């Protein structure tokens, strides 16, 4: 009997142990299942995050336009239809150029040129590099967040297996330091010489009528070996960059002097300049010339003619008195004191500066070479390189940062027609400002 009881007790203990083991195994199984689900959820979340990140990356990539081309058209002067293959090579070039100026990163464009056109390809590369490196040195952030261009086919000529195509370029730019302001450039001349290579076209040469480009093409003589071309162009760019560093340093000094109120303009005049009327005129005729005046865009540029018109509409009368004169009564050049023709000071960049500096008594009352940060709407700016001033602009206002401090000047100009453009956008390293104060009656 005792043996049976003892046996039952052992059996009962054994069953309890088995039950404990089963319960433990069940708990372990549940734990494994829970962890498995959790890992699965984490994997899904991770995949979702990867999908979101990929989507963001794709969105970021897609935010960079496949092309910056806004519109392609032709003038009445262009004979025939636009060849798609010709437009294709021009758009490829323009897109590479625009990607360079928006990011301020150099893009190798030599692959767009003919294999036997290394010198021309390097001229282009040097000009683009000059533009980018000069803007990198600027005190303002010269990257561009939004940009597009129009190309207008103006002329085409086929000769000796080459095709010469002239296009006019319109630019629409949003510089990052000028929030909410669109800068525009109209009618920039580009002359492409193209050669058919296989089933496409390549660039044989390019000439662009814009500051950074003519600084190279006007001073460089083609016809050199590849090595000599590279050496000379590199040296030319190096010299320009050195000049530009000096200009940036000068403008920093000007800005410090302006903020510390170290410079003053004390000159007085009999009659004040009407800046409102001058500004209104500068805005109205920046893209289209006033038909009451001749346009000299085809004869070296209309920039100073436009600036003189602005000053005249600001109330400053023509001046036939004294040694320095300023007049416009017709196209013919005339330095006489009679009411015929035009003076060189009306249409010539340096001649106007000389008049503004020298004039005493009747006529324009101005002060030359002022601190640029004292400029106001209606004042005149002049730009150039190698200490030769080649272009005149009209100041229409200034650019301020978030703290309300002036960081740059806004300008309008003719040939090239620029609207709401920053003065710092010019690669020309020489810049000066003429303060138009008014005029004197005697």
Coordinates of C-alpha atoms in Angstrom, one line a residue:
X1 CA 0.0 0.0 0.0
X2 CA 2.8 2.3 0.9
X3 CA 4.5 1.5 -2.3
X4 CA 1.5 2.4 -4.3
X5 CA 1.1 5.8 -2.6
X6 CA 4.8 6.5 -3.1
X7 CA 4.4 5.6 -6.8
X8 CA 1.4 7.9 -7.2
X9 CA 3.3 10.8 -5.6
X10 CA 6.2 10.3 -8.0
X11 CA 3.8 10.2 -11.0
X12 CA 2.1 13.4 -9.7
X13 CA 5.4 15.2 -9.4
X14 CA 6.4 14.1 -12.8
X15 CA 3.2 15.4 -14.3
X16 CA 3.7 18.8 -12.6
X17 CA 7.2 19.0 -14.0
X18 CA 5.9 18.2 -17.5
X19 CA 3.2 20.8 -17.2
X20 CA 5.8 23.4 -16.1
X21 CA 8.0 22.5 -19.1
X22 CA 5.0 22.8 -21.5
X23 CA 4.1 26.2 -20.0
X24 CA 7.7 27.4 -20.4
X25 CA 7.8 26.2 -24.0
X26 CA 4.5 28.0 -24.7
X27 CA 5.9 31.2 -23.2
X28 CA 9.0 30.9 -25.3
X29 CA 7.0 30.3 -28.4
X30 CA 4.8 33.3 -27.8
X31 CA 7.9 35.4 -27.2
X32 CA 9.5 34.3 -30.4
X33 CA 6.3 35.0 -32.3
X34 CA 6.0 38.5 -30.8
X35 CA 9.6 39.3 -31.6
X36 CA 9.1 38.0 -35.1
X37 CA 6.2 40.4 -35.7
X38 CA 8.1 43.3 -34.2
X39 CA 11.0 42.7 -36.5
X40 CA 8.7 42.4 -39.4
X41 CA 7.1 45.7 -38.5
X42 CA 10.5 47.3 -38.1
X43 CA 11.5 45.9 -41.5
X44 CA 8.3 47.4 -43.0
X45 CA 9.0 50.8 -41.3
X46 CA 12.6 50.7 -42.5
X47 CA 11.4 49.9 -46.0
X48 CA 8.9 52.7 -45.8
X49 CA 11.7 55.0 -44.7
X50 CA 13.8 53.9 -47.6
X51 CA 10.9 54.5 -49.9
X52 CA 10.4 57.9 -48.5
X53 CA 14.1 58.7 -48.7
X54 CA 14.2 57.4 -52.3
X55 CA 11.1 59.5 -53.1
X56 CA 12.8 62.5 -51.6
X57 CA 15.9 61.8 -53.5
X58 CA 14.0 61.3 -56.7
X59 CA 12.1 64.5 -56.0
X60 CA 15.3 66.4 -55.3
X61 CA 16.8 65.0 -58.5
X62 CA 13.7 65.9 -60.5
X63 CA 13.8 69.4 -59.1
X64 CA 16.8 70.0 -61.3
X65 CA 15.3 70.7 -64.7
X66 CA 16.0 68.4 -67.6
X67 CA 16.3 71.6 -69.6
X68 CA 16.5 75.3 -68.8
X69 CA 14.9 76.2 -72.1
X70 CA 11.8 78.3 -71.8
X71 CA 10.9 79.0 -75.4
X72 CA 12.5 78.7 -78.8
X73 CA 11.3 80.9 -81.7
X74 CA 12.6 82.8 -84.7
X75 CA 12.7 86.4 -86.0
X76 CA 11.3 87.5 -89.3
X77 CA 14.9 87.7 -90.5
X78 CA 15.3 83.9 -90.1
X79 CA 14.8 82.1 -93.4
X80 CA 13.1 78.7 -93.3
X81 CA 12.3 76.3 -90.6
X82 CA 14.5 75.5 -87.6
X83 CA 16.5 72.3 -88.0
X84 CA 15.8 70.1 -85.0
X85 CA 19.4 68.8 -84.9
X86 CA 20.8 72.3 -85.0
X87 CA 18.5 73.4 -82.2
X88 CA 19.5 70.2 -80.3
X89 CA 23.2 71.1 -80.2
X90 CA 22.5 74.7 -79.2
X91 CA 20.1 73.6 -76.4
X92 CA 22.7 71.1 -75.2
X93 CA 25.3 73.9 -75.0
X94 CA 22.9 76.4 -73.3
X95 CA 21.8 73.8 -70.8
X96 CA 25.4 73.1 -69.8
X97 CA 26.1 76.8 -69.6
X98 CA 23.0 77.4 -67.4
X99 CA 23.8 74.5 -65.1
X100 CA 27.3 76.0 -64.6
X101 CA 26.0 79.5 -63.8
X102 CA 23.3 78.4 -61.5
X103 CA 25.5 76.1 -59.4
X104 CA 28.8 77.9 -59.9
X105 CA 30.4 74.6 -60.8
X106 CA 32.3 74.2 -64.0
X107 CA 31.0 71.7 -66.5
X108 CA 33.3 70.4 -69.2
X109 CA 31.7 71.5 -72.5
X110 CA 34.6 70.5 -74.8
X111 CA 32.7 67.4 -75.9
X112 CA 30.2 69.7 -77.7
X113 CA 33.0 71.0 -79.9
X114 CA 34.6 69.4 -83.0
X115 CA 37.6 67.3 -82.3
X116 CA 39.8 69.6 -84.4
X117 CA 38.5 72.8 -82.5
X118 CA 40.4 72.5 -79.3
X119 CA 41.4 76.2 -79.3
X120 CA 37.8 77.3 -79.7
X121 CA 36.6 74.8 -77.1
X122 CA 39.2 76.1 -74.6
X123 CA 38.3 79.8 -75.4
X124 CA 34.7 78.9 -74.4
X125 CA 35.8 76.9 -71.3
X126 CA 38.1 79.8 -70.2
X127 CA 35.2 82.3 -70.5
X128 CA 32.8 80.2 -68.5
X129 CA 35.5 79.5 -65.9
X130 CA 36.2 83.2 -65.6
X131 CA 32.5 83.9 -65.0
X132 CA 32.1 81.2 -62.3
X133 CA 35.3 82.0 -60.4
X134 CA 34.7 85.7 -60.4
X135 CA 31.2 85.2 -59.0
X136 CA 32.5 82.8 -56.3
X137 CA 34.7 85.6 -55.1
X138 CA 31.8 88.0 -54.7
X139 CA 30.6 89.1 -51.3
X140 CA 27.0 88.1 -52.2
X141 CA 25.8 84.6 -52.8
X142 CA 25.8 84.5 -56.6
X143 CA 24.2 81.0 -57.1
X144 CA 20.9 81.0 -58.9
X145 CA 17.9 79.1 -57.6
X146 CA 15.7 79.5 -60.6
X147 CA 16.7 80.1 -64.1
X148 CA 15.4 79.8 -67.7
X149 CA 16.2 81.1 -71.1
X150 CA 14.7 81.8 -74.5
X151 CA 16.5 81.3 -77.8
X152 CA 15.4 83.2 -80.8
X153 CA 16.9 82.1 -84.1
X154 CA 17.8 85.3 -86.0
X155 CA 20.0 84.2 -89.0
X156 CA 21.5 81.2 -90.7
X157 CA 24.2 80.9 -93.4
X158 CA 25.5 77.7 -95.0
X159 CA 29.0 77.8 -96.6
X160 CA 31.9 75.4 -97.2
X161 CA 30.3 72.6 -95.2
X162 CA 29.8 74.9 -92.1
X163 CA 26.6 76.4 -90.8
X164 CA 26.7 79.8 -89.1
X165 CA 23.7 80.3 -86.8
X166 CA 23.0 83.6 -85.0
X167 CA 20.6 83.4 -82.0
X168 CA 19.4 86.0 -79.5
X169 CA 19.3 84.8 -75.9
X170 CA 16.9 86.0 -73.2
X171 CA 17.7 85.1 -69.6
X172 CA 15.5 85.0 -66.5
X173 CA 17.5 84.6 -63.3
X174 CA 16.8 84.5 -59.6
X175 CA 20.0 85.2 -57.7
X176 CA 19.9 83.6 -54.3
X177 CA 21.0 86.8 -52.5
X178 CA 18.2 88.8 -54.2
X179 CA 15.0 87.2 -52.8
X180 CA 11.9 87.8 -54.8
X181 CA 13.7 89.8 -57.6
X182 CA 13.9 88.4 -61.1
X183 CA 16.9 89.7 -63.1
X184 CA 16.4 89.7 -66.9
X185 CA 18.7 90.0 -69.8
X186 CA 17.4 90.4 -73.4
X187 CA 18.9 90.0 -76.8
X188 CA 22.3 88.5 -76.0
X189 CA 23.9 87.7 -79.3
X190 CA 25.4 84.2 -79.8
X191 CA 27.0 83.2 -83.1
X192 CA 27.5 79.4 -83.5
X193 CA 29.5 77.9 -86.3
X194 CA 28.5 74.3 -86.6
X195 CA 29.7 71.3 -88.5
X196 CA 27.8 68.1 -89.2
X197 CA 29.5 65.1 -87.7
X198 CA 27.7 61.8 -88.4
X199 CA 24.1 62.2 -87.5
X200 CA 24.6 65.2 -85.3
X201 CA 26.2 68.7 -85.2
X202 CA 29.3 69.8 -83.3
X203 CA 30.4 73.4 -82.5
X204 CA 33.3 74.7 -84.6
X205 CA 33.4 78.1 -82.8
X206 CA 31.2 80.3 -80.7
X207 CA 31.1 84.1 -80.1
X208 CA 29.0 85.5 -77.4
X209 CA 28.5 89.2 -76.9
X210 CA 28.5 89.4 -73.1
X211 CA 31.0 90.8 -70.6
X212 CA 32.8 87.6 -69.5
X213 CA 33.1 86.3 -73.1
X214 CA 34.3 89.4 -74.9
X215 CA 36.9 89.9 -72.2
X216 CA 38.5 86.8 -73.7
X217 CA 37.6 86.9 -77.4
X218 CA 38.4 90.7 -77.8
X219 CA 41.9 90.2 -76.3
X220 CA 42.9 86.8 -77.6
X221 CA 44.2 86.2 -81.1
X222 CA 43.3 82.8 -82.5
X223 CA 45.6 80.6 -84.5
X224 CA 47.9 79.2 -81.8
X225 CA 48.9 75.6 -81.1
X226 CA 46.8 73.7 -78.5
X227 CA 49.6 74.1 -75.8
X228 CA 50.2 77.7 -76.5
X229 CA 46.5 78.5 -76.6
X230 CA 46.0 76.8 -73.2
X231 CA 48.9 78.6 -71.6
X232 CA 47.9 82.1 -72.9
X233 CA 44.2 81.7 -72.0
X234 CA 45.1 80.4 -68.5
X235 CA 47.3 83.4 -68.0
X236 CA 44.7 85.8 -69.2
X237 CA 42.1 84.3 -66.8
X238 CA 44.6 84.4 -64.0
X239 CA 45.2 88.2 -64.6
X240 CA 41.5 88.9 -64.7
X241 CA 40.8 87.0 -61.5
X242 CA 43.6 89.0 -59.8
X243 CA 41.9 92.3 -61.0
X244 CA 38.6 91.0 -59.7
X245 CA 40.0 90.2 -56.3
X246 CA 41.1 93.9 -56.1
X247 CA 37.7 95.1 -57.1
X248 CA 36.0 92.9 -54.4
X249 CA 38.4 94.2 -51.8
X250 CA 37.7 97.8 -52.9
X251 CA 33.9 97.3 -52.6
X252 CA 34.4 95.8 -49.1
X253 CA 36.2 99.0 -48.2
X254 CA 33.5 101.1 -49.7
X255 CA 30.8 99.2 -47.8
X256 CA 32.7 99.7 -44.5
X257 CA 33.1 103.4 -45.1
X258 CA 29.4 103.7 -46.0
X259 CA 28.3 101.9 -42.9
X260 CA 30.6 104.1 -40.7
X261 CA 29.4 107.2 -42.6
X262 CA 33.0 108.2 -43.5
X263 CA 32.1 109.6 -46.9
X264 CA 29.9 112.7 -47.6
X265 CA 28.7 114.5 -50.7
X266 CA 28.7 118.2 -50.1
X267 CA 28.3 119.5 -53.6
X268 CA 25.1 121.6 -54.1
X269 CA 23.3 122.6 -57.3
X270 CA 20.8 125.2 -58.3
X271 CA 18.1 122.7 -59.3
X272 CA 17.6 119.1 -58.0
X273 CA 17.5 116.0 -60.1
X274 CA 14.1 114.5 -60.5
X275 CA 14.9 110.9 -59.6
X276 CA 11.3 109.7 -59.9
X277 CA 11.0 110.8 -63.5
X278 CA 14.5 109.5 -64.3
X279 CA 13.6 106.1 -62.7
X280 CA 10.3 105.9 -64.5
X281 CA 12.0 106.5 -67.9
X282 CA 14.7 103.9 -67.1
X283 CA 12.0 101.3 -66.4
X284 CA 9.8 102.1 -69.3
X285 CA 12.5 102.0 -72.0
X286 CA 14.8 99.3 -70.8
X287 CA 13.6 96.7 -73.3
X288 CA 12.2 98.9 -76.1
X289 CA 13.9 102.1 -77.3
X290 CA 12.0 105.4 -77.4
X291 CA 11.3 106.0 -81.1
X292 CA 11.9 109.7 -80.6
X293 CA 15.6 109.0 -80.3
X294 CA 18.0 107.1 -82.5
X295 CA 19.3 103.7 -81.4
X296 CA 23.0 102.9 -81.6
X297 CA 22.9 99.2 -80.8
X298 CA 24.3 98.3 -84.2
X299 CA 27.0 101.0 -84.0
X300 CA 28.9 100.0 -80.9
X301 CA 26.1 100.1 -78.3
X302 CA 23.2 102.1 -77.1
X303 CA 24.1 102.1 -73.4
X304 CA 25.2 105.7 -72.9
X305 CA 22.5 107.1 -75.2
X306 CA 20.0 105.4 -73.0
X307 CA 21.6 106.8 -69.8
X308 CA 21.7 110.3 -71.3
X309 CA 18.0 110.1 -72.1
X310 CA 17.3 109.0 -68.5
X311 CA 19.3 112.1 -67.1
X312 CA 17.6 114.4 -69.6
X313 CA 14.1 113.1 -68.5
X314 CA 15.2 113.7 -64.9
X315 CA 15.2 117.4 -65.7
X316 CA 18.8 118.1 -66.6
X317 CA 18.9 120.3 -69.8
X318 CA 21.2 119.9 -72.8
X319 CA 24.3 122.0 -72.4
X320 CA 25.8 124.2 -75.2
X321 CA 27.7 126.5 -72.9
X322 CA 31.3 126.4 -71.8
X323 CA 34.1 124.1 -72.8
X324 CA 32.2 120.9 -72.1
X325 CA 29.0 120.3 -73.9
X326 CA 26.3 117.7 -73.8
X327 CA 23.6 117.6 -76.5
X328 CA 21.5 115.6 -78.9
X329 CA 19.7 117.3 -81.9
X330 CA 20.4 114.6 -84.5
X331 CA 22.5 111.6 -85.5
X332 CA 25.5 113.5 -86.9
X333 CA 28.4 114.0 -84.6
X334 CA 28.9 117.7 -83.8
X335 CA 31.1 119.3 -81.1
X336 CA 29.8 122.8 -82.0
X337 CA 27.7 124.9 -79.6
X338 CA 24.9 125.0 -82.1
X339 CA 21.6 123.0 -82.0
X340 CA 22.6 120.4 -84.5
X341 CA 23.9 116.8 -84.2
X342 CA 25.0 115.1 -81.1
X343 CA 28.1 115.5 -78.9
X344 CA 30.3 112.5 -78.1
X345 CA 29.4 113.0 -74.5
X346 CA 25.8 112.1 -75.2
X347 CA 26.6 108.6 -76.6
X348 CA 30.2 107.8 -75.5
X349 CA 30.9 106.1 -72.2
X350 CA 34.2 107.8 -71.3
X351 CA 33.2 111.1 -73.0
X352 CA 30.2 111.4 -70.7
X353 CA 32.4 110.7 -67.7
X354 CA 34.8 113.5 -68.8
X355 CA 31.8 115.9 -69.3
X356 CA 30.4 115.1 -65.8
X357 CA 33.8 115.6 -64.2
X358 CA 34.7 118.8 -66.1
X359 CA 31.5 120.7 -66.4
X360 CA 31.2 123.9 -64.5
X361 CA 28.5 126.6 -64.7
X362 CA 25.5 125.9 -66.8
X363 CA 24.2 122.3 -67.2
X364 CA 24.8 119.0 -65.5
X365 CA 25.9 119.1 -61.8
X366 CA 27.4 115.8 -60.8
X367 CA 30.1 114.2 -58.8
X368 CA 32.2 111.4 -60.2
X369 CA 33.8 108.3 -58.6
X370 CA 31.7 108.4 -55.5
X371 CA 31.4 105.5 -53.0
X372 CA 29.0 103.2 -54.9
X373 CA 26.9 102.5 -51.8
X374 CA 25.8 106.2 -51.8
X375 CA 24.2 105.7 -55.3
X376 CA 20.5 106.3 -55.7
X377 CA 17.9 105.7 -58.5
X378 CA 18.9 107.7 -61.5
X379 CA 22.6 107.7 -60.9
X380 CA 25.0 106.3 -63.5
X381 CA 27.4 103.4 -63.3
X382 CA 30.2 102.5 -65.6
X383 CA 32.0 99.2 -66.0
X384 CA 35.0 97.9 -67.9
X385 CA 38.3 96.0 -67.8
X386 CA 42.0 96.7 -68.1
X387 CA 41.1 100.2 -66.8
X388 CA 39.0 101.0 -69.8
X389 CA 35.4 101.7 -69.2
X390 CA 33.2 100.2 -72.0
X391 CA 29.6 100.2 -70.7
X392 CA 27.2 102.5 -69.0
X393 CA 24.3 101.4 -66.8
X394 CA 21.5 103.2 -64.9
X395 CA 21.1 102.6 -61.2
X396 CA 17.5 101.9 -60.3
X397 CA 17.8 101.0 -56.7
X398 CA 19.7 98.8 -54.2
X399 CA 19.6 95.3 -52.8
X400 CA 19.2 94.9 -49.0
X401 CA 19.8 91.8 -46.8
X402 CA 17.6 90.6 -44.0
X403 CA 19.1 93.1 -41.7
X404 CA 18.1 96.0 -44.0
X405 CA 21.7 96.7 -45.0
X406 CA 22.6 97.5 -48.6
X407 CA 24.6 94.7 -50.3
X408 CA 24.4 95.6 -53.9
X409 CA 23.0 98.0 -56.6
X410 CA 20.2 97.2 -59.0
X411 CA 20.7 98.4 -62.6
X412 CA 19.0 98.7 -65.9
X413 CA 20.9 99.1 -69.2
X414 CA 20.7 99.0 -73.0
X415 CA 22.7 96.7 -75.3
X416 CA 22.7 94.3 -73.6
X417 CA 19.3 95.1 -72.2
X418 CA 19.4 94.3 -68.5
X419 CA 16.5 94.7 -66.1
X420 CA 16.7 94.5 -62.3
X421 CA 20.3 93.2 -62.6
X422 CA 22.8 93.3 -59.8
X423 CA 25.9 95.4 -60.4
X424 CA 27.9 92.5 -58.9
X425 CA 26.6 90.3 -61.7
X426 CA 29.1 92.0 -64.1
X427 CA 32.4 90.2 -64.5
X428 CA 34.0 93.5 -65.5
X429 CA 36.5 94.2 -62.7
X430 CA 36.4 98.0 -63.1
X431 CA 33.3 99.8 -61.8
X432 CA 32.6 103.4 -61.0
X433 CA 29.6 105.5 -60.1
X434 CA 28.6 109.0 -61.1
X435 CA 26.2 110.8 -58.8
X436 CA 23.7 113.0 -60.7
X437 CA 22.8 115.8 -58.4
X438 CA 20.9 118.2 -60.7
X439 CA 21.9 121.1 -62.8
X440 CA 23.0 124.7 -62.6
X441 CA 21.6 127.7 -64.4
X442 CA 24.9 129.6 -64.8

